[in-house]
Amino acid sequence: MRAPSPHNTQPWRFVVDGPRIEVWLDRSRVLTVADPARREARLSCGAAVYNLVLMLRSNGYGAALRILPDPAEYDLLAVVRFDGNVHPAPADRRLAEAIFRRHTNRRPFSTQPVSTVARVRLRSAALAEGGLLEFLDTSSRYAKVAALVRRAEAEQATDAAFQAESARWTGREPESSDGVPTVAFGPQPDLPGALPLRASHQNPTIPSRSFEQDALVAVVLTPDHGTAADVRAGLVLQRVLLTATADGLATSFVSQPFETKATRGPLLELFRGIGQPHTLLRIGHGLPTRMTARRPATDVTTVSATPDAPMGGPSSGVSGGGHSTEHVSERHHADQDSVVHHG
Ligand SMILES: Cc1cc2nc3c(=O)[nH]c(=O)nc-3n(C[C@H](O)[C@H](O)[C@H](O)COP(=O)(O)O)c2cc1C
């Protein structure tokens, strides 16, 4: 549930059927104007799948993942099945704990560069999930991508349907269980940067600030394309975001050029031969900002059969050598007063 999703729409449903957890796309929560092909929604579900598998593994449960979609059940995107016990890897636990701190940061980032070591770790995170992460600052594509972002932002600014959809999901109260609250908006920039963030996520009533002029931007890619690749890209995206969070980096999204017809084609064309681009991430150093809430677990989960305490639980020592494993859970982070917890 803590996965990112466009406008915090949370377009997922979970069906627990014994040792099997199905992850479904919830069509009623898809942005029909910005995301008519449901691509960003599948990406979000993929990020939720990554959280689910990571959370199980870091709590000592083996998890076998099958990414669909199945042509017969088009909105069933993935199935996760309990698969014995595992000894949680420290690296997984570190990432799992980052689930509850990761958030979208729409404020300016500092001038401190993202180190080469951090970049290598982020790229490795993408590779580990079968994707790619390309930093655009070292590529001739930066200026072309930035031009497409500006063009899409300008187009969306005058698109009444887009603006109406955006208004329905943003500007919410801080405790709203979905949508983007105004407290999560960023300030307006002093000077227009090369790469504008979404104007609809900026708060004109707070003082404007100077943003990085050439923000560090990376693109998430998969080698293939199609619906399963969208889900896979979500796993890649979430592992990159959690790795960034665990390493103390701030992130936000730059999605406009994926959402207008005039820019999507040229954007895909720019990466022809490398892979299918799925989203652009702005990465840097920034102070933590407000986290957004989620709907309660009961709203998104149907339990048709409870899992029998899967394989004896993580501390049974089946493969953990008898070690008692402290569970990674939201409770570890209950002291973060900016976090609104549900479920
Ligand atoms: C596919 C996708 C596209 C997104 N695009 C944008 C964007 O263009 N601008 C933005 O500010 N946030 C964008 N977001 C971030 C969401 O608004 C954010 O994930 C959601 O509000 C939940 O907040 P959190 O990420 O802080 O948990 C995007 C998220 C996803 C998954």
GROMACS .gro file of C-alpha atoms and ligand atoms in nm:
model
  374
    1MET     CA    1   0.000   0.000   0.000
    2ARG     CA    2   0.292   0.241   0.054
    3ALA     CA    3   0.395   0.216  -0.312
    4PRO     CA    4   0.389   0.536  -0.519
    5SER     CA    5   0.109   0.589  -0.769
    6PRO     CA    6   0.012   0.883  -0.993
    7HIS     CA    7  -0.180   1.137  -0.782
    8ASN     CA    8  -0.175   0.874  -0.503
    9THR     CA    9  -0.462   0.692  -0.673
   10GLN     CA   10  -0.354   0.353  -0.529
   11PRO     CA   11  -0.491   0.154  -0.825
   12TRP     CA   12  -0.446  -0.190  -0.665
   13ARG     CA   13  -0.641  -0.465  -0.497
   14PHE     CA   14  -0.504  -0.769  -0.314
   15VAL     CA   15  -0.677  -1.102  -0.291
   16VAL     CA   16  -0.539  -1.338  -0.027
   17ASP     CA   17  -0.625  -1.695  -0.109
   18GLY     CA   18  -0.441  -1.922   0.132
   19PRO     CA   19  -0.070  -1.912   0.049
   20ARG     CA   20  -0.140  -1.710  -0.265
   21ILE     CA   21  -0.171  -1.332  -0.288
   22GLU     CA   22  -0.309  -1.194  -0.611
   23VAL     CA   23  -0.238  -0.835  -0.712
   24TRP     CA   24  -0.513  -0.685  -0.929
   25LEU     CA   25  -0.537  -0.357  -1.112
   26ASP     CA   26  -0.832  -0.151  -0.984
   27ARG     CA   27  -0.970   0.011  -1.299
   28SER     CA   28  -1.194   0.243  -1.102
   29ARG     CA   29  -0.878   0.421  -0.983
   30VAL     CA   30  -0.705   0.469  -1.315
   31LEU     CA   31  -0.650   0.827  -1.440
   32THR     CA   32  -0.847   0.802  -1.761
   33VAL     CA   33  -0.713   1.127  -1.908
   34ALA     CA   34  -0.345   1.110  -1.808
   35ASP     CA   35  -0.316   0.733  -1.827
   36PRO     CA   36  -0.577   0.591  -2.069
   37ALA     CA   37  -0.367   0.281  -2.145
   38ARG     CA   38  -0.337   0.215  -1.767
   39ARG     CA   39   0.039   0.203  -1.803
   40GLU     CA   40   0.122   0.419  -1.501
   41ALA     CA   41  -0.135   0.223  -1.300
   42ARG     CA   42   0.039  -0.107  -1.388
   43LEU     CA   43   0.372   0.051  -1.297
   44SER     CA   44   0.228   0.143  -0.956
   45CYS     CA   45   0.095  -0.210  -0.905
   46GLY     CA   46   0.440  -0.344  -0.995
   47ALA     CA   47   0.590  -0.121  -0.725
   48ALA     CA   48   0.336  -0.261  -0.478
   49VAL     CA   49   0.430  -0.615  -0.584
   50TYR     CA   50   0.794  -0.535  -0.515
   51ASN     CA   51   0.705  -0.408  -0.166
   52LEU     CA   52   0.500  -0.721  -0.098
   53VAL     CA   53   0.772  -0.966  -0.201
   54LEU     CA   54   1.042  -0.766  -0.022
   55MET     CA   55   0.834  -0.747   0.295
   56LEU     CA   56   0.771  -1.123   0.295
   57ARG     CA   57   1.136  -1.207   0.232
   58SER     CA   58   1.268  -0.964   0.488
   59ASN     CA   59   1.034  -1.119   0.743
   60GLY     CA   60   1.158  -1.470   0.669
   61TYR     CA   61   0.897  -1.594   0.422
   62GLY     CA   62   1.004  -1.722   0.085
   63ALA     CA   63   0.797  -1.561  -0.192
   64ALA     CA   64   0.764  -1.693  -0.545
   65LEU     CA   65   0.648  -1.429  -0.791
   66ARG     CA   66   0.467  -1.476  -1.120
   67ILE     CA   67   0.409  -1.168  -1.329
   68LEU     CA   68   0.108  -1.189  -1.557
   69PRO     CA   69  -0.117  -1.047  -1.702
   70ASP     CA   70  -0.307  -1.351  -1.806
   71PRO     CA   71  -0.505  -1.280  -2.127
   72ALA     CA   72  -0.808  -1.444  -1.960
   73GLU     CA   73  -0.789  -1.221  -1.652
   74TYR     CA   74  -0.636  -0.906  -1.791
   75ASP     CA   75  -0.634  -0.710  -1.467
   76LEU     CA   76  -0.475  -0.985  -1.260
   77LEU     CA   77  -0.118  -0.855  -1.279
   78ALA     CA   78   0.083  -1.076  -1.049
   79VAL     CA   79   0.059  -1.368  -0.810
   80VAL     CA   80   0.285  -1.401  -0.507
   81ARG     CA   81   0.296  -1.737  -0.333
   82PHE     CA   82   0.444  -1.820   0.005
   83ASP     CA   83   0.733  -2.049  -0.066
   84GLY     CA   84   0.890  -2.191   0.248
   85ASN     CA   85   1.114  -1.997   0.481
   86VAL     CA   86   1.422  -1.795   0.408
   87HIS     CA   87   1.680  -1.632   0.625
   88PRO     CA   88   1.624  -1.260   0.567
   89ALA     CA   89   1.914  -1.095   0.388
   90PRO     CA   90   2.037  -0.777   0.565
   91ALA     CA   91   2.020  -0.591   0.232
   92ASP     CA   92   1.651  -0.683   0.195
   93ARG     CA   93   1.574  -0.569   0.548
   94ARG     CA   94   1.745  -0.237   0.483
   95LEU     CA   95   1.530  -0.184   0.173
   96ALA     CA   96   1.215  -0.303   0.349
   97GLU     CA   97   1.261  -0.045   0.622
   98ALA     CA   98   1.295   0.224   0.356
   99ILE     CA   99   0.938   0.146   0.239
  100PHE     CA  100   0.805   0.356   0.529
  101ARG     CA  101   1.036   0.652   0.466
  102ARG     CA  102   1.026   0.669   0.086
  103HIS     CA  103   0.822   0.959  -0.039
  104THR     CA  104   0.803   1.193  -0.333
  105ASN     CA  105   0.998   1.511  -0.264
  106ARG     CA  106   0.880   1.809  -0.474
  107ARG     CA  107   1.107   2.061  -0.305
  108PRO     CA  108   1.443   2.189  -0.430
  109PHE     CA  109   1.740   1.957  -0.392
  110SER     CA  110   2.079   2.081  -0.270
  111THR     CA  111   2.385   2.135  -0.487
  112GLN     CA  112   2.555   1.828  -0.336
  113PRO     CA  113   2.610   1.593  -0.628
  114VAL     CA  114   2.490   1.233  -0.628
  115SER     CA  115   2.812   1.034  -0.588
  116THR     CA  116   2.941   0.784  -0.839
  117VAL     CA  117   2.903   0.511  -0.578
  118ALA     CA  118   2.536   0.601  -0.527
  119ARG     CA  119   2.477   0.599  -0.902
  120VAL     CA  120   2.633   0.254  -0.933
  121ARG     CA  121   2.411   0.126  -0.652
  122LEU     CA  122   2.100   0.266  -0.819
  123ARG     CA  123   2.190   0.116  -1.153
  124SER     CA  124   2.261  -0.219  -0.987
  125ALA     CA  125   1.921  -0.202  -0.815
  126ALA     CA  126   1.753  -0.167  -1.155
  127LEU     CA  127   1.959  -0.448  -1.308
  128ALA     CA  128   1.874  -0.680  -1.018
  129GLU     CA  129   1.504  -0.656  -1.112
  130GLY     CA  130   1.564  -0.704  -1.483
  131GLY     CA  131   1.558  -0.336  -1.580
  132LEU     CA  132   1.793  -0.050  -1.656
  133LEU     CA  133   1.850   0.293  -1.510
  134GLU     CA  134   2.017   0.551  -1.734
  135PHE     CA  135   2.135   0.884  -1.595
  136LEU     CA  136   2.071   1.152  -1.851
  137ASP     CA  137   2.330   1.410  -1.748
  138THR     CA  138   2.607   1.223  -1.923
  139SER     CA  139   2.398   1.165  -2.233
  140SER     CA  140   2.316   1.375  -2.533
  141ARG     CA  141   1.950   1.297  -2.461
  142TYR     CA  142   1.916   1.534  -2.163
  143ALA     CA  143   1.831   1.842  -2.369
  144LYS     CA  144   1.590   1.647  -2.591
  145VAL     CA  145   1.411   1.489  -2.294
  146ALA     CA  146   1.392   1.827  -2.117
  147ALA     CA  147   1.237   1.983  -2.429
  148LEU     CA  148   0.973   1.706  -2.435
  149VAL     CA  149   0.897   1.762  -2.064
  150ARG     CA  150   0.845   2.137  -2.128
  151ARG     CA  151   0.626   2.067  -2.429
  152ALA     CA  152   0.409   1.814  -2.240
  153GLU     CA  153   0.379   2.040  -1.936
  154ALA     CA  154   0.266   2.329  -2.160
  155GLU     CA  155   0.014   2.106  -2.334
  156GLN     CA  156  -0.130   1.969  -2.010
  157ALA     CA  157  -0.157   2.323  -1.868
  158THR     CA  158  -0.414   2.409  -2.134
  159ASP     CA  159  -0.592   2.072  -2.144
  160ALA     CA  160  -0.917   2.123  -1.954
  161ALA     CA  161  -0.983   1.750  -1.910
  162PHE     CA  162  -0.634   1.691  -1.774
  163GLN     CA  163  -0.664   1.986  -1.537
  164ALA     CA  164  -1.004   1.870  -1.412
  165GLU     CA  165  -0.875   1.518  -1.345
  166SER     CA  166  -0.569   1.655  -1.168
  167ALA     CA  167  -0.784   1.889  -0.957
  168ARG     CA  168  -1.003   1.596  -0.848
  169TRP     CA  169  -0.702   1.412  -0.704
  170THR     CA  170  -0.482   1.691  -0.567
  171GLY     CA  171  -0.502   1.973  -0.316
  172ARG     CA  172  -0.644   1.739  -0.053
  173GLU     CA  173  -0.634   1.773   0.326
  174PRO     CA  174  -0.321   1.624   0.493
  175GLU     CA  175  -0.507   1.324   0.633
  176SER     CA  176  -0.686   1.235   0.306
  177SER     CA  177  -0.640   0.861   0.257
  178ASP     CA  178  -0.581   0.903  -0.116
  179GLY     CA  179  -0.495   1.184  -0.359
  180VAL     CA  180  -0.213   1.433  -0.309
  181PRO     CA  181  -0.246   1.670  -0.012
  182THR     CA  182  -0.136   2.030  -0.052
  183VAL     CA  183   0.127   1.973   0.220
  184ALA     CA  184   0.306   1.736  -0.018
  185PHE     CA  185   0.323   2.001  -0.294
  186GLY     CA  186   0.648   2.182  -0.365
  187PRO     CA  187   0.700   2.557  -0.394
  188GLN     CA  188   0.703   2.729  -0.731
  189PRO     CA  189   1.049   2.779  -0.880
  190ASP     CA  190   1.210   3.127  -0.884
  191LEU     CA  191   1.333   3.064  -1.233
  192PRO     CA  192   1.188   2.814  -1.478
  193GLY     CA  193   1.433   2.521  -1.482
  194ALA     CA  194   1.533   2.316  -1.784
  195LEU     CA  195   1.295   2.048  -1.663
  196PRO     CA  196   0.971   2.176  -1.509
  197LEU     CA  197   0.803   1.980  -1.231
  198ARG     CA  198   0.425   1.951  -1.250
  199ALA     CA  199   0.267   2.292  -1.193
  200SER     CA  200  -0.039   2.116  -1.054
  201HIS     CA  201   0.177   1.985  -0.766
  202GLN     CA  202   0.308   2.330  -0.670
  203ASN     CA  203   0.171   2.553  -0.399
  204PRO     CA  204   0.161   2.920  -0.511
  205THR     CA  205   0.074   3.035  -0.158
  206ILE     CA  206   0.418   2.948  -0.014
  207PRO     CA  207   0.733   3.147  -0.105
  208SER     CA  208   0.894   3.047  -0.433
  209ARG     CA  209   1.239   2.886  -0.413
  210SER     CA  210   1.531   2.831  -0.644
  211PHE     CA  211   1.547   2.479  -0.780
  212GLU     CA  212   1.841   2.301  -0.939
  213GLN     CA  213   1.864   2.433  -1.295
  214ASP     CA  214   1.974   2.104  -1.446
  215ALA     CA  215   1.819   1.847  -1.214
  216LEU     CA  216   1.979   1.503  -1.214
  217VAL     CA  217   1.736   1.283  -1.401
  218ALA     CA  218   1.740   0.910  -1.463
  219VAL     CA  219   1.512   0.704  -1.682
  220VAL     CA  220   1.373   0.362  -1.582
  221LEU     CA  221   1.378   0.119  -1.876
  222THR     CA  222   1.298  -0.244  -1.945
  223PRO     CA  223   1.441  -0.445  -2.234
  224ASP     CA  224   1.093  -0.533  -2.360
  225HIS     CA  225   0.756  -0.362  -2.377
  226GLY     CA  226   0.394  -0.454  -2.316
  227THR     CA  227   0.174  -0.503  -2.012
  228ALA     CA  228   0.402  -0.748  -1.830
  229ALA     CA  229   0.695  -0.513  -1.892
  230ASP     CA  230   0.496  -0.232  -1.728
  231VAL     CA  231   0.454  -0.443  -1.414
  232ARG     CA  232   0.820  -0.544  -1.424
  233ALA     CA  233   0.915  -0.176  -1.460
  234GLY     CA  234   0.723  -0.109  -1.139
  235LEU     CA  235   0.943  -0.356  -0.953
  236VAL     CA  236   1.252  -0.192  -1.103
  237LEU     CA  237   1.122   0.154  -1.014
  238GLN     CA  238   1.047   0.061  -0.654
  239ARG     CA  239   1.381  -0.107  -0.595
  240VAL     CA  240   1.556   0.203  -0.730
  241LEU     CA  241   1.343   0.432  -0.510
  242LEU     CA  242   1.401   0.224  -0.197
  243THR     CA  243   1.775   0.204  -0.267
  244ALA     CA  244   1.782   0.583  -0.304
  245THR     CA  245   1.587   0.626   0.021
  246ALA     CA  246   1.811   0.382   0.210
  247ASP     CA  247   2.114   0.578   0.081
  248GLY     CA  248   1.969   0.910   0.200
  249LEU     CA  249   1.869   1.037  -0.144
  250ALA     CA  250   1.549   1.222  -0.229
  251THR     CA  251   1.343   1.143  -0.539
  252SER     CA  252   1.053   1.274  -0.740
  253PHE     CA  253   0.887   1.191  -1.071
  254VAL     CA  254   0.878   1.372  -1.403
  255SER     CA  255   0.598   1.200  -1.596
  256GLN     CA  256   0.449   1.464  -1.823
  257PRO     CA  257   0.607   1.348  -2.153
  258PHE     CA  258   0.468   0.996  -2.109
  259GLU     CA  259   0.118   1.136  -2.085
  260THR     CA  260   0.065   1.341  -2.400
  261LYS     CA  261   0.039   1.184  -2.745
  262ALA     CA  262   0.265   1.444  -2.904
  263THR     CA  263   0.557   1.369  -2.671
  264ARG     CA  264   0.524   0.999  -2.589
  265GLY     CA  265   0.627   0.875  -2.935
  266PRO     CA  266   0.936   1.099  -2.962
  267LEU     CA  267   1.036   1.004  -2.607
  268LEU     CA  268   1.020   0.632  -2.685
  269GLU     CA  269   1.208   0.697  -3.007
  270LEU     CA  270   1.496   0.862  -2.815
  271PHE     CA  271   1.563   0.534  -2.632
  272ARG     CA  272   1.516   0.300  -2.927
  273GLY     CA  273   1.785   0.034  -2.911
  274ILE     CA  274   1.829   0.076  -2.535
  275GLY     CA  275   1.490  -0.025  -2.400
  276GLN     CA  276   1.137   0.085  -2.326
  277PRO     CA  277   1.135   0.398  -2.105
  278HIS     CA  278   0.870   0.390  -1.830
  279THR     CA  279   0.930   0.688  -1.609
  280LEU     CA  280   1.175   0.967  -1.535
  281LEU     CA  281   1.309   1.020  -1.184
  282ARG     CA  282   1.466   1.333  -1.040
  283ILE     CA  283   1.727   1.228  -0.783
  284GLY     CA  284   1.930   1.435  -0.539
  285HIS     CA  285   1.991   1.539  -0.182
  286GLY     CA  286   1.699   1.704  -0.005
  287LEU     CA  287   1.542   1.739   0.335
  288PRO     CA  288   1.262   1.491   0.406
  289THR     CA  289   0.915   1.626   0.329
  290ARG     CA  290   0.564   1.525   0.431
  291MET     CA  291   0.448   1.175   0.359
  292THR     CA  292   0.105   1.104   0.220
  293ALA     CA  293  -0.152   0.868   0.368
  294ARG     CA  294  -0.301   0.550   0.225
  295ARG     CA  295  -0.639   0.382   0.241
  296PRO     CA  296  -0.681   0.122   0.514
  297ALA     CA  297  -0.566  -0.232   0.430
  298THR     CA  298  -0.925  -0.355   0.464
  299ASP     CA  299  -1.029  -0.132   0.172
  300VAL     CA  300  -0.783  -0.295  -0.067
  301THR     CA  301  -0.771  -0.654   0.052
  302THR     CA  302  -1.013  -0.941   0.008
  303VAL     CA  303  -0.935  -1.254   0.205
  304SER     CA  304  -1.093  -1.559   0.046
  305ALA     CA  305  -0.886  -1.801   0.256
  306THR     CA  306  -0.642  -1.707   0.531
  307PRO     CA  307  -0.291  -1.831   0.482
  308ASP     CA  308  -0.216  -2.117   0.723
  309ALA     CA  309   0.070  -1.973   0.928
  310PRO     CA  310   0.291  -2.011   0.624
  311MET     CA  311   0.536  -2.294   0.674
  312GLY     CA  312   0.559  -2.236   1.046
  313GLY     CA  313   0.654  -1.866   1.041
  314PRO     CA  314   0.987  -1.695   1.023
  315SER     CA  315   1.118  -1.790   1.364
  316SER     CA  316   1.048  -2.161   1.333
  317GLY     CA  317   1.401  -2.223   1.217
  318VAL     CA  318   1.299  -2.418   0.904
  319SER     CA  319   1.576  -2.248   0.712
  320GLY     CA  320   1.667  -1.972   0.949
  321GLY     CA  321   1.878  -2.193   1.171
  322GLY     CA  322   1.649  -2.134   1.468
  323HIS     CA  323   1.714  -1.762   1.478
  324SER     CA  324   1.430  -1.555   1.605
  325THR     CA  325   1.377  -1.280   1.351
  326GLU     CA  326   1.244  -0.943   1.448
  327HIS     CA  327   0.978  -0.850   1.197
  328VAL     CA  328   1.026  -0.548   0.977
  329SER     CA  329   0.702  -0.361   1.011
  330GLU     CA  330   0.544  -0.021   1.009
  331ARG     CA  331   0.559  -0.016   1.387
  332HIS     CA  332   0.933   0.052   1.365
  333HIS     CA  333   0.851   0.387   1.221
  334ALA     CA  334   0.557   0.491   1.434
  335ASP     CA  335   0.771   0.767   1.582
  336GLN     CA  336   0.769   0.955   1.251
  337ASP     CA  337   0.499   1.204   1.328
  338SER     CA  338   0.463   1.308   0.968
  339VAL     CA  339   0.362   0.957   0.867
  340VAL     CA  340  -0.006   0.880   0.866
  341HIS     CA  341  -0.048   0.509   0.922
  342HIS     CA  342  -0.345   0.296   0.835
  343GLY     CA  343  -0.430  -0.063   0.861
  344LIG     C1  344   0.396   0.626  -1.249
  344LIG     C2  345   0.399   0.745  -1.155
  344LIG     C3  346   0.404   0.873  -1.207
  344LIG     C4  347   0.412   0.983  -1.122
  344LIG     N1  348   0.424   1.109  -1.176
  344LIG     C5  349   0.441   1.215  -1.096
  344LIG     C6  350   0.467   1.346  -1.150
  344LIG     O1  351   0.477   1.363  -1.272
  344LIG     N2  352   0.485   1.448  -1.064
  344LIG     C7  353   0.482   1.430  -0.929
  344LIG     O2  354   0.502   1.527  -0.855
  344LIG     N3  355   0.458   1.308  -0.874
  344LIG     C8  356   0.439   1.202  -0.955
  344LIG     N4  357   0.422   1.077  -0.900
  344LIG     C9  358   0.426   1.060  -0.755
  344LIG    C10  359   0.290   1.043  -0.692
  344LIG     O3  360   0.217   1.163  -0.695
  344LIG    C11  361   0.311   0.991  -0.550
  344LIG     O4  362   0.371   0.864  -0.557
  344LIG    C12  363   0.184   0.979  -0.471
  344LIG     O5  364   0.126   1.105  -0.452
  344LIG    C13  365   0.208   0.914  -0.335
  344LIG     O6  366   0.300   0.989  -0.261
  344LIG     P1  367   0.440   0.932  -0.214
  344LIG     O7  368   0.519   0.893  -0.335
  344LIG     O8  369   0.503   1.049  -0.142
  344LIG     O9  370   0.415   0.815  -0.125
  344LIG    C14  371   0.412   0.965  -0.983
  344LIG    C15  372   0.406   0.834  -0.931
  344LIG    C16  373   0.400   0.725  -1.016
  344LIG    C17  374   0.399   0.587  -0.959
   0.00000   0.00000   0.00000
